[in-house]
C-alpha positions as a printed Julia matrix, in Angstrom:
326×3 Matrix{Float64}:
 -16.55  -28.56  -14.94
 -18.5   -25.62  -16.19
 -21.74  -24.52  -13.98
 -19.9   -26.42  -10.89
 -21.08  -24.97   -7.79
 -17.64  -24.35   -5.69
 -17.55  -23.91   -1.85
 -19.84  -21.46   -0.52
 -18.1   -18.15    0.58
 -18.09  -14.34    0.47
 -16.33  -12.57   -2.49
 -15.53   -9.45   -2.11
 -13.67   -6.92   -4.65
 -10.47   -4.83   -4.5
 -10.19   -0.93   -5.36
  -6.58   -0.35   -6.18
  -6.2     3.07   -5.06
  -2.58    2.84   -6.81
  -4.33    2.13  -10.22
  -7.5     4.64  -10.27
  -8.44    8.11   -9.52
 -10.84    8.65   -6.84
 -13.77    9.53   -8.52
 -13.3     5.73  -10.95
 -12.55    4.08   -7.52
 -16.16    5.57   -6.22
 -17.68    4.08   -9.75
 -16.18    1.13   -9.48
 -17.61    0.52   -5.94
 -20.86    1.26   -7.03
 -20.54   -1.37   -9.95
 -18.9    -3.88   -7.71
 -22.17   -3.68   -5.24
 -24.1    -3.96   -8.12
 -22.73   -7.11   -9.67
 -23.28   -8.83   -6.56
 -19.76   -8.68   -4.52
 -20.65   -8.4    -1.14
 -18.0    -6.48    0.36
 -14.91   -4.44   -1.09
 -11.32   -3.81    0.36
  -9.76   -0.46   -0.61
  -5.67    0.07   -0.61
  -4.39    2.96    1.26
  -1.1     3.93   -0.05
   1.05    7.49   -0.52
   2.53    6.02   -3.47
   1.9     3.34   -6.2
   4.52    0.73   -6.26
   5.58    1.82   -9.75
   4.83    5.2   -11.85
   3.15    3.31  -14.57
   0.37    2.59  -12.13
  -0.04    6.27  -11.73
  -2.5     7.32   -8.83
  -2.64    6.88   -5.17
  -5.96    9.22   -3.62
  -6.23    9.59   -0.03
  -7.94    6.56    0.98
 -10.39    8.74    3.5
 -11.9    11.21    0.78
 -12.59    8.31   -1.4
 -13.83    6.44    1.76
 -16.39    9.44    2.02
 -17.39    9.58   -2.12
 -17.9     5.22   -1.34
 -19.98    5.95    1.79
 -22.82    7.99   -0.53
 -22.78    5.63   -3.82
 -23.22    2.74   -2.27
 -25.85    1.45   -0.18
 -25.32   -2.33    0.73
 -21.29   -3.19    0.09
 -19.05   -3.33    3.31
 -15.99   -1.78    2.76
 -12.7    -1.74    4.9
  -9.35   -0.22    4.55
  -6.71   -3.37    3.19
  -4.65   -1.99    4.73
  -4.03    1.26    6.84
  -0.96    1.55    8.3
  -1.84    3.67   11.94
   1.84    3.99   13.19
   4.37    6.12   10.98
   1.91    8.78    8.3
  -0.66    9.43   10.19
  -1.06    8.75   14.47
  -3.74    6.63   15.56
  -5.71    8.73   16.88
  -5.65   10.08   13.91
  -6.73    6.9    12.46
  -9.15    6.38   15.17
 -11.16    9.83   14.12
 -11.03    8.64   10.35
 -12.26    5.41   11.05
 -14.9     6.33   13.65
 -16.45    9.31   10.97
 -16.31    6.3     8.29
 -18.38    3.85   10.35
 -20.63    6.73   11.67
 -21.5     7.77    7.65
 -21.53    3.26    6.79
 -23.75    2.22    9.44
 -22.79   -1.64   10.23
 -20.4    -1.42    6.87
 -17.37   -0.07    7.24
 -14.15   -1.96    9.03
 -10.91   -0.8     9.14
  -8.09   -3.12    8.25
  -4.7    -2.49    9.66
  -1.17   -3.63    9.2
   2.49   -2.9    10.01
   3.24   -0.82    6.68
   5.31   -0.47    4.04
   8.58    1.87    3.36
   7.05    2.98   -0.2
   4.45    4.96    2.24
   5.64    5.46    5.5
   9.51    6.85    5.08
   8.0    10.14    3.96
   7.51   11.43    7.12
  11.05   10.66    8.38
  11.05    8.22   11.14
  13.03    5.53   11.29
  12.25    2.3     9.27
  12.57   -0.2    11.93
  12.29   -4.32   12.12
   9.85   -6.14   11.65
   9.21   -6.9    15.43
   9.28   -3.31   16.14
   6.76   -2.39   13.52
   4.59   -5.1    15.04
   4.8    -3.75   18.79
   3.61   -0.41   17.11
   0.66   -1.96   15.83
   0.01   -3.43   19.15
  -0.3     0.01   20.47
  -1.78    1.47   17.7
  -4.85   -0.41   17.88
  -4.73   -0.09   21.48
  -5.1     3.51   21.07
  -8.02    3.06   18.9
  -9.9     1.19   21.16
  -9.56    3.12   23.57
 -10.63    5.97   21.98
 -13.56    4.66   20.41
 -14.83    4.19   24.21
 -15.42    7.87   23.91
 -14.99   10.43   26.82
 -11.24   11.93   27.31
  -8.81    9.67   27.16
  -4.69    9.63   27.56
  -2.03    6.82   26.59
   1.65    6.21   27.1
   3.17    4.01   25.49
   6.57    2.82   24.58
   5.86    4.12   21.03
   2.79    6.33   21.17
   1.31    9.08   23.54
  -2.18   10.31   23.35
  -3.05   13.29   25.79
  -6.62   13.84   26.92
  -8.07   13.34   23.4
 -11.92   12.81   22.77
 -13.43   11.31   19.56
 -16.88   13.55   19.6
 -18.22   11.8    16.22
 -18.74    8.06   17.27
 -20.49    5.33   15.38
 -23.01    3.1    17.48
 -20.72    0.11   17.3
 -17.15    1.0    16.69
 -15.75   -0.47   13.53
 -14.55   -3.8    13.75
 -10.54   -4.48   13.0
  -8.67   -6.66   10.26
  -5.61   -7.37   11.05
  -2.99   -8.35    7.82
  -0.3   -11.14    8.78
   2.21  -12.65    6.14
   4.14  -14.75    9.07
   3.25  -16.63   12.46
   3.65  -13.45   15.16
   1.28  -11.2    12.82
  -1.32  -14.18   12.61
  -1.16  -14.23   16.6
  -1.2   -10.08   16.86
  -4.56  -10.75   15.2
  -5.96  -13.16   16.8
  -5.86  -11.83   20.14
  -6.45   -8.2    19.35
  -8.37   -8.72   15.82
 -11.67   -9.04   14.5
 -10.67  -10.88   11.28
  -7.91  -11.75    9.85
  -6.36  -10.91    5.97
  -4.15  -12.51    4.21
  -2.35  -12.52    0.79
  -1.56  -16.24    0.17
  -3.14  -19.3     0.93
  -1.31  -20.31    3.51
  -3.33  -22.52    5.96
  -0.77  -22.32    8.66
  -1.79  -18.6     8.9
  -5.08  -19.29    9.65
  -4.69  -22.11   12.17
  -2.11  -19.76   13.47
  -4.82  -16.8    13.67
  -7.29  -19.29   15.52
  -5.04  -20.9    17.74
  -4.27  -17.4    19.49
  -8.21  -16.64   19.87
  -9.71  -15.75   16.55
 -11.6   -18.41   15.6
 -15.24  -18.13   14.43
 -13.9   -14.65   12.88
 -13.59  -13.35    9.77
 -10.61  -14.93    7.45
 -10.34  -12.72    4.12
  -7.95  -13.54    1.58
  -6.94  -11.29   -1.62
  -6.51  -12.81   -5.05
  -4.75  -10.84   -7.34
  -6.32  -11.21  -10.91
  -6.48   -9.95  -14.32
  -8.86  -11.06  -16.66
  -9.22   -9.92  -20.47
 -10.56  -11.47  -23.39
  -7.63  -13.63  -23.9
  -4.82  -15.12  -22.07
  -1.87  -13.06  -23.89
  -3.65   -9.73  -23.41
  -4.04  -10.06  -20.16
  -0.33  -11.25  -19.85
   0.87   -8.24  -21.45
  -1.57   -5.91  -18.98
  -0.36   -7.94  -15.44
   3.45   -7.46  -16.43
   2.5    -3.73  -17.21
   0.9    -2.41  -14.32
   2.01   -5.3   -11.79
   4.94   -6.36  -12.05
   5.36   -6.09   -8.36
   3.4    -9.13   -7.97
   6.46  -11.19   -8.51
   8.68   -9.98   -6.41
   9.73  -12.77   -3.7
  10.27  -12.06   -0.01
  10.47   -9.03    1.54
  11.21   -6.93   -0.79
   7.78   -4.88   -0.65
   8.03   -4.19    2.75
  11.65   -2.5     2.76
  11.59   -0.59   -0.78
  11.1     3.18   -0.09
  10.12    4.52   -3.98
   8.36    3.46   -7.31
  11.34    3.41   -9.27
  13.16    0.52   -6.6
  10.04   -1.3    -7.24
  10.53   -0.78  -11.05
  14.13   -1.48  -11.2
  13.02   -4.84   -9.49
  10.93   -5.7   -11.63
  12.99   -5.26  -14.7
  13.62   -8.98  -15.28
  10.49  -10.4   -14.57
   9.03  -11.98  -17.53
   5.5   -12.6   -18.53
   6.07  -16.52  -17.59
   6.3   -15.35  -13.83
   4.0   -12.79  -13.73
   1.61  -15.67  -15.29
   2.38  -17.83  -12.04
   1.68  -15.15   -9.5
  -1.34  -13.75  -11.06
  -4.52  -15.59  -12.83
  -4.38  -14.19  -16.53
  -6.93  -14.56  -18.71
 -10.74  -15.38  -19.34
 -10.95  -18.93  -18.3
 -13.8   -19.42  -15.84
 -12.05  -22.72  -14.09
  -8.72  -21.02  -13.33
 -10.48  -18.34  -11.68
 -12.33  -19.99   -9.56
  -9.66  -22.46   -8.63
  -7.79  -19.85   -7.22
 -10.43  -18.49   -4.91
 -10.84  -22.13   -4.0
  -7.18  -22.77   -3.04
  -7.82  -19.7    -0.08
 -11.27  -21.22    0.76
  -9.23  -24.65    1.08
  -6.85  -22.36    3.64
  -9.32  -21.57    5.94
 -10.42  -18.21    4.14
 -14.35  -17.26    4.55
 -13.73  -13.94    2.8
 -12.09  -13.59   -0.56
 -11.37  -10.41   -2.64
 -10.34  -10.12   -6.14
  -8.12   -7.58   -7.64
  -8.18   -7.07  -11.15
  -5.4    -5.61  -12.46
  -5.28   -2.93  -15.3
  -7.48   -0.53  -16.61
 -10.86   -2.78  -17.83
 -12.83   -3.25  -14.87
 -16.22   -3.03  -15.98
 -15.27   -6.0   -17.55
 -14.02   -7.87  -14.83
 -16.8    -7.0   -13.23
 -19.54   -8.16  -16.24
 -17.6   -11.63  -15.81
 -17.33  -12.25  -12.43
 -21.17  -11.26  -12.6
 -21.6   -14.07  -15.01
 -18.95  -16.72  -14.25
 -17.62  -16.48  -11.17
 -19.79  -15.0    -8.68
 -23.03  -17.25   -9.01
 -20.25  -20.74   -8.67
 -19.93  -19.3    -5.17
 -23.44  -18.73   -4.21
 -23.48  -15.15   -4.7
């Protein structure tokens, strides 16, 4: 029913650094703080999934453009992957000089990666499992390092030799961890702050608190695209997100854009319109934030695919955002 008040929860919004430039992503921010969402999730990727989508900044200098236009939304990385691009301590100094210029609003979520970003250093692709163990000691590493003074670490996967993070925030930031099956969901709830998810699977959650996370954070993404009608916004999803249909694990193990787009070449409009909420219908919107809030989600974050955000943003403003108590 229209004007129904839904289940009180946090919406947050999703800057798709594979659609935008960096300085849009920074506006965007800005607009998404001041239509009300309270905190925003930002994609850190070396490449889009598909060439249509166009852009992929590094996530840190936009991070840094974020920190100065905004002055109330949290923002967190969704997600970095801190074990094949980039080291983590690496990671650990980015994160650390990202908390230190958001005060209390900057967390850094983490996951086991993708092959579109993380084959272009060389290493070895490896399973699942293995991927996993490196996260363990990945945010190991950044724990420790966020202690401050010199620290070392050897690991099965990592070493770290008498390395200092001089620029520390007061509280270091807190840690999301991703999980799309049961060991991920237990990774973050022993190690994790919060947990994020992609689908509304309770199972994931009860996994997640189960292994010692509950009473933490439980964000889940909704992928979106709204537009003034329902075919339009068909026509935009199946144009710059095709990848949204594509079942198992397909985006984990696909190393370039045009794998992802030779996918995607038979997926039709009818099943991008069951993976993704097309259109400018108020109900179906909120329905599917509901159907994570029904999961066990406290957090949810929309992404809006395609190029009309402002007015996204101008609906979810007017429709969407008050249901929730925002």
């Amino acid at each position: 029913m229209k004007g129904e008040t839904w289940t009180m929860v946090q919406l947050g919004y999703a800057l798709s650094s594979e659609e935008h430039p960096p300085n849009d992503l920074v506006r965007y921010a800005r607009a998404a703080e001041d239509a009300g969402f309270s905190f925003a999730l930002i994609s850190d990727h070396y490449h889009p999934w598909t060439d249509r989508q166009g852009q992929s900044p590094f996530v840190w200098s936009v991070i840094g453009g974020i920190a100065q236009a905004t002055e109330r939304l949290r923002l967190g990385t969704g997600v970095t992957c801190p074990t094949f691009r980039m080291h983590p301590a690496i990671i650990a100094q980015a994160a650390a000089t990202s908390a230190a210029m958001m005060p209390g609003r900057f967390f850094l979520g983490v996951g086991s990666g993708e092959a579109l970003n993380e084959h272009i250093v060389g290493l070895r692709w490896p399973s699942a499992a293995v991927r996993q163990d490196m996260l363990v000691e990945a945010i190991e590493i950044m724990c420790l390092l966020w202690q401050g003074s010199f620290q070392s670490y050897d690991g099965e996967y990592f070493l770290v030799e008498e390395a200092r993070i001089y620029t520390l925030p007061e509280t270091p930031p807190e840690i999301m961890i991703a999980a799309a099956g049961p060991r991920a969901a237990t990774i973050a709830g022993q190690l994790g702050d919060g947990l994020i998810v992609t689908a509304p699977k309770a199972a994931l959650v009860r996994q997640f608190e189960q292994s010692g996370g509950t009473g933490r954070p439980r964000i889940g993404q909704v992928t979106v695209c709204w537009a003034q009608d329902e075919a339009q916004a068909r026509r935009t999803a199946l144009e710059y997100w095709p990848n949204a249909a594509l079942p198992g694990q397909l985006g984990q193990e696909l190393p370039l854009p045009r794998h992802f787009e030779q996918a995607t070449e038979l997926v039709s409009e009818e099943q991008i319109a069951s993976a993704i909420v097309c259109g400018p219908d108020p109900e179906k919107h909120a329905q599917a934030i509901q159907e994570y809030v029904d999961a066990g989600c406290d957090h949810v974050y929309v992404h809006q695919v395609g190029p009309d955000q402002e007015g996204f943003l101008d609906f979810y403003r007017r429709e969407i955002l008050p249901r929730f108590g925002a």
